[in-house]
Every structure is written in C-alpha cells, then in structure tokens.
Amino acid sequence: VCVCVCVCVCVCVCEKELCPVFFRAVFLKLGASACPTGCHCTEKSGTTAVQCTSGNLESIPSDLPRDTVALLLASNRITKIPNYAFRQLGRLQELDLSDNNIETVEAAAFHGLADSLRALDLANNRIQSVPKEAFAHLRAKINLSNNPWHCECVLQEVLRELRLDPQSVKDVVCRTAVQEEYAGRSLIQVLDSGINFCNFHHKTTDVAMFVTMFGWFGMVIAYVVYYVRHNREDARRHLEYLKSLPGGARMAKDLDTVSTVL
C-alpha cells in the first residue's frame, strides 16, 4: 500500500519505487535554507557549498543553509566576526574570510566548529589581536598572514595552540610589538630566536607595581612630615601662651624639657 499526497499520487500509481525518493528530495529542500542574497549555492551529495566571494557583503549572512560544508566569503567588506556567527553550521569544513576588512574577532566567533572545521583563512585583513578563546579547540589549518598584528603575550599564547598553515607562517608579521625592536619582523622568527613576550609582560607589571608602591610610600612620608610640622607649630604656640601666664615661664620650661626628651 502506498500512501501519497498531492503531486505524488500519480507517481505512486505508475512507479511505486519513485514515491519515497520524491519525498526525501522534498524534505531535503524544505530543511535547507534558501541561498543568501548575493551568494551562489551548489548542492552535491546532500551538502552545500556557498560562494559569496566579491559580493560587497558587510557582515556574515545569517540565513546560510545548515548543510553548508564550504563557505567562501573572500573579498568582501566584512569588519567583524561576532560571537556564534556559525553556530548553525555543524558540518562546515572550509571557511574563507580572506581579503576583508576584519578588525574584530570575538571570543566565541567560531563556537560550534571545533569538530568539523578543517580550513580557516583570515589572511589579508586588519586584525591586530584576538582573544585567547577565539580559536580554542579548533583543529583546522589556519592562515593568519598579512594582518597588522600587535605582538605581545596574548598573541604568543594564542599561536601556541594553533595549527598554522605552513606556507603562511613567515607572513605572520609584527606590525607593532611590546618591544619596538621586533616591529616589522616575522613573529615565528622572533619566537624561534628565544624571545618570550610574556616575560616582557611580567616585567612591565612588576615595574608598574613598584611605581605604585613607591608613590604610596611617598604619600605616607609626606603626610608624616606634614603632621610633625603641624603639631610642632601647635606646641610652640602653646608654650608661648604658657609663658605669657603668671608663673608660666617655669611651667613652659619644664614642658619644653619633657618635649625635648621625648
């Protein structure tokens, strides 16, 4: 017995084998989102590749098909990768965000892609720094070349956990650094030479603490000096007052002697 509806009725009468196939195709179509505006989607073997290259996009599309395995967003005007931007794309394997204007990568930008993502391209953007959590647990091969990186402790710790694309490593260059002498040099070469940016961070923190402590100590000394001087002036006026009283000269002399001993 074959139970079908609408347009599938005639298929059941003639070719019973075609009805289940037809329904599966319909359900796949209904379950997948339409292709985002300005993009071209290609379906193959139940998966979708989304091509949005050079589409003048200013943000990452929110209506991407859930079965997307490749998302190409290169050469657009995207400035930010917000938290959970790809949380619906549990099958995403390739993500190309190169040649954009990206300045900000939020801490949970790639949340949900740890198990699926295999390639991530962020080359030729405007990224100076990223939070430690941004690439946490990602196993993808990552291209971070040609960004204006600020080389310091956090970036060093981030790179320690990444799987960088070997062909792009030399192009991860310090535009600026905690020590000016390393600006303009390849970050990997600097680290390979034994430089540890986290040591600079600790030294800077220690100096700041020392300056702060010295400042507080100076304030305490200044207060003590002021207090002593102020009370000495009060004591002098008090002695002069006692001397002006009848028989006060002897008393003032005794108090002055006691004060000197103390």
Short mmCIF file of N, CA and C in Angstrom, two decimals, residues 146-220:
data_model
loop_
_atom_site.label_atom_id
_atom_site.label_comp_id
_atom_site.label_asym_id
_atom_site.label_seq_id
_atom_site.Cartn_x
_atom_site.Cartn_y
_atom_site.Cartn_z
N ASN A 146 49.52 38.38 6.72
CA ASN A 146 49.23 39.73 6.22
C ASN A 146 48.12 40.44 6.98
N ASN A 147 48.26 40.39 8.31
CA ASN A 147 47.43 41.20 9.20
C ASN A 147 48.37 42.08 10.02
N PRO A 148 47.91 43.25 10.47
CA PRO A 148 48.78 44.15 11.25
C PRO A 148 48.88 43.74 12.72
N TRP A 149 49.47 42.60 12.98
CA TRP A 149 49.49 42.04 14.33
C TRP A 149 50.28 42.91 15.32
N HIS A 150 49.75 42.99 16.54
CA HIS A 150 50.50 43.57 17.65
C HIS A 150 51.06 42.42 18.46
N CYS A 151 52.36 42.25 18.43
CA CYS A 151 52.99 41.07 19.04
C CYS A 151 53.20 41.28 20.53
N GLU A 152 52.50 40.51 21.31
CA GLU A 152 52.60 40.56 22.76
C GLU A 152 52.21 39.20 23.34
N CYS A 153 52.09 39.12 24.65
CA CYS A 153 51.92 37.84 25.34
C CYS A 153 50.69 37.07 24.89
N VAL A 154 49.54 37.74 24.78
CA VAL A 154 48.30 37.04 24.43
C VAL A 154 48.41 36.40 23.05
N LEU A 155 48.95 37.13 22.08
CA LEU A 155 49.09 36.59 20.73
C LEU A 155 50.03 35.38 20.74
N GLN A 156 51.10 35.47 21.50
CA GLN A 156 52.03 34.35 21.61
C GLN A 156 51.33 33.11 22.16
N GLU A 157 50.50 33.28 23.17
CA GLU A 157 49.78 32.15 23.76
C GLU A 157 48.73 31.59 22.80
N VAL A 158 48.11 32.48 22.01
CA VAL A 158 47.13 32.02 21.02
C VAL A 158 47.81 31.14 19.97
N LEU A 159 48.93 31.61 19.43
CA LEU A 159 49.62 30.87 18.36
C LEU A 159 50.15 29.53 18.85
N ARG A 160 50.47 29.46 20.12
CA ARG A 160 51.00 28.21 20.68
C ARG A 160 50.00 27.06 20.53
N GLU A 161 48.71 27.40 20.51
CA GLU A 161 47.66 26.37 20.45
C GLU A 161 47.16 26.11 19.03
N LEU A 162 47.63 26.89 18.05
CA LEU A 162 47.07 26.79 16.69
C LEU A 162 47.86 25.87 15.79
N ARG A 163 47.17 25.42 14.75
CA ARG A 163 47.80 24.68 13.66
C ARG A 163 47.87 25.61 12.46
N LEU A 164 48.96 26.36 12.36
CA LEU A 164 49.08 27.35 11.29
C LEU A 164 49.39 26.68 9.96
N ASP A 165 48.88 27.28 8.89
CA ASP A 165 49.21 26.83 7.54
C ASP A 165 50.71 27.05 7.32
N PRO A 166 51.47 25.98 7.08
CA PRO A 166 52.94 26.11 6.96
C PRO A 166 53.38 27.12 5.91
N GLN A 167 52.61 27.24 4.83
CA GLN A 167 53.00 28.14 3.75
C GLN A 167 52.78 29.62 4.10
N SER A 168 52.03 29.88 5.17
CA SER A 168 51.73 31.27 5.52
C SER A 168 52.45 31.73 6.78
N VAL A 169 53.15 30.84 7.45
CA VAL A 169 53.75 31.17 8.75
C VAL A 169 54.67 32.37 8.67
N LYS A 170 55.52 32.43 7.67
CA LYS A 170 56.51 33.52 7.57
C LYS A 170 55.86 34.87 7.33
N ASP A 171 54.59 34.88 6.90
CA ASP A 171 53.90 36.13 6.62
C ASP A 171 53.04 36.62 7.79
N VAL A 172 53.18 35.96 8.94
CA VAL A 172 52.56 36.47 10.17
C VAL A 172 53.59 37.41 10.79
N VAL A 173 53.42 38.71 10.52
CA VAL A 173 54.46 39.70 10.84
C VAL A 173 53.96 40.67 11.92
N CYS A 174 54.88 41.07 12.79
CA CYS A 174 54.57 42.05 13.83
C CYS A 174 54.52 43.45 13.23
N ARG A 175 53.34 44.03 13.12
CA ARG A 175 53.28 45.44 12.69
C ARG A 175 53.78 46.32 13.83
N THR A 176 53.35 45.98 15.07
CA THR A 176 53.84 46.65 16.27
C THR A 176 54.16 45.55 17.30
N ALA A 177 54.84 45.93 18.37
CA ALA A 177 55.21 44.95 19.39
C ALA A 177 55.44 45.65 20.72
N VAL A 178 55.41 44.87 21.81
CA VAL A 178 55.66 45.44 23.13
C VAL A 178 57.09 45.98 23.21
N GLN A 179 57.97 45.45 22.41
CA GLN A 179 59.32 45.98 22.27
C GLN A 179 59.50 46.43 20.81
N GLU A 180 59.75 47.71 20.59
CA GLU A 180 59.78 48.27 19.24
C GLU A 180 60.77 47.57 18.32
N GLU A 181 61.82 47.01 18.88
CA GLU A 181 62.85 46.38 18.05
C GLU A 181 62.34 45.17 17.27
N TYR A 182 61.18 44.62 17.67
CA TYR A 182 60.64 43.45 16.97
C TYR A 182 59.58 43.81 15.95
N ALA A 183 59.21 45.07 15.85
CA ALA A 183 58.23 45.51 14.85
C ALA A 183 58.81 45.31 13.45
N GLY A 184 57.97 44.77 12.56
CA GLY A 184 58.40 44.53 11.19
C GLY A 184 59.04 43.18 10.97
N ARG A 185 59.15 42.39 12.01
CA ARG A 185 59.77 41.07 11.88
C ARG A 185 58.73 39.97 11.93
N SER A 186 59.05 38.83 11.33
CA SER A 186 58.16 37.68 11.35
C SER A 186 58.03 37.19 12.79
N LEU A 187 56.80 37.00 13.22
CA LEU A 187 56.56 36.59 14.60
C LEU A 187 57.19 35.24 14.91
N ILE A 188 57.08 34.32 13.98
CA ILE A 188 57.63 32.99 14.21
C ILE A 188 59.15 33.05 14.36
N GLN A 189 59.81 33.87 13.55
CA GLN A 189 61.26 34.01 13.65
C GLN A 189 61.66 34.62 14.99
N VAL A 190 60.87 35.58 15.46
CA VAL A 190 61.15 36.20 16.75
C VAL A 190 61.03 35.17 17.87
N LEU A 191 59.96 34.39 17.84
CA LEU A 191 59.75 33.39 18.88
C LEU A 191 60.80 32.29 18.80
N ASP A 192 61.17 31.90 17.59
CA ASP A 192 62.19 30.86 17.42
C ASP A 192 63.56 31.31 17.94
N SER A 193 63.78 32.63 17.98
CA SER A 193 65.07 33.13 18.48
C SER A 193 65.15 33.12 20.00
N GLY A 194 64.06 32.69 20.64
CA GLY A 194 64.07 32.58 22.10
C GLY A 194 63.38 33.72 22.82
N ILE A 195 62.81 34.66 22.07
CA ILE A 195 62.12 35.79 22.70
C ILE A 195 60.79 35.32 23.29
N ASN A 196 60.49 35.77 24.49
CA ASN A 196 59.24 35.43 25.15
C ASN A 196 58.52 36.72 25.51
N PHE A 197 57.45 37.05 24.77
CA PHE A 197 56.73 38.29 25.02
C PHE A 197 56.05 38.29 26.39
N CYS A 198 55.77 37.13 26.92
CA CYS A 198 55.12 37.07 28.23
C CYS A 198 56.08 37.52 29.34
N ASN A 199 57.40 37.35 29.13
CA ASN A 199 58.37 37.86 30.10
C ASN A 199 58.33 39.38 30.14
N PHE A 200 58.18 40.00 28.96
CA PHE A 200 58.06 41.46 28.92
C PHE A 200 56.82 41.91 29.67
N HIS A 201 55.76 41.15 29.52
CA HIS A 201 54.50 41.49 30.19
C HIS A 201 54.70 41.47 31.70
N HIS A 202 55.34 40.41 32.22
CA HIS A 202 55.55 40.30 33.66
C HIS A 202 56.46 41.41 34.17
N LYS A 203 57.51 41.73 33.40
CA LYS A 203 58.42 42.80 33.82
C LYS A 203 57.69 44.13 33.88
N THR A 204 56.87 44.39 32.87
CA THR A 204 56.10 45.64 32.84
C THR A 204 55.17 45.73 34.04
N THR A 205 54.53 44.59 34.38
CA THR A 205 53.63 44.56 35.53
C THR A 205 54.39 44.81 36.82
N ASP A 206 55.57 44.22 36.95
CA ASP A 206 56.39 44.41 38.16
C ASP A 206 56.80 45.86 38.31
N VAL A 207 57.21 46.50 37.21
CA VAL A 207 57.60 47.91 37.27
C VAL A 207 56.42 48.77 37.68
N ALA A 208 55.25 48.48 37.12
CA ALA A 208 54.05 49.26 37.46
C ALA A 208 53.73 49.13 38.95
N MET A 209 53.85 47.92 39.48
CA MET A 209 53.59 47.70 40.91
C MET A 209 54.60 48.46 41.77
N PHE A 210 55.87 48.44 41.34
CA PHE A 210 56.90 49.15 42.09
C PHE A 210 56.63 50.65 42.11
N VAL A 211 56.28 51.21 40.96
CA VAL A 211 55.99 52.64 40.88
C VAL A 211 54.81 52.99 41.77
N THR A 212 53.77 52.13 41.75
CA THR A 212 52.60 52.39 42.58
C THR A 212 52.94 52.36 44.05
N MET A 213 53.72 51.34 44.46
CA MET A 213 54.12 51.24 45.86
C MET A 213 54.99 52.43 46.28
N PHE A 214 55.90 52.84 45.41
CA PHE A 214 56.75 53.98 45.71
C PHE A 214 55.92 55.25 45.87
N GLY A 215 54.89 55.38 45.01
CA GLY A 215 54.01 56.54 45.11
C GLY A 215 53.27 56.58 46.43
N TRP A 216 52.73 55.44 46.86
CA TRP A 216 52.04 55.38 48.15
C TRP A 216 52.99 55.67 49.30
N PHE A 217 54.21 55.11 49.22
CA PHE A 217 55.20 55.34 50.27
C PHE A 217 55.54 56.83 50.37
N GLY A 218 55.70 57.48 49.22
CA GLY A 218 55.98 58.91 49.21
C GLY A 218 54.86 59.71 49.84
N MET A 219 53.61 59.31 49.57
CA MET A 219 52.46 60.00 50.16
C MET A 219 52.44 59.86 51.68
N VAL A 220 52.78 58.65 52.17
CA VAL A 220 52.81 58.43 53.62
C VAL A 220 53.89 59.29 54.27
#
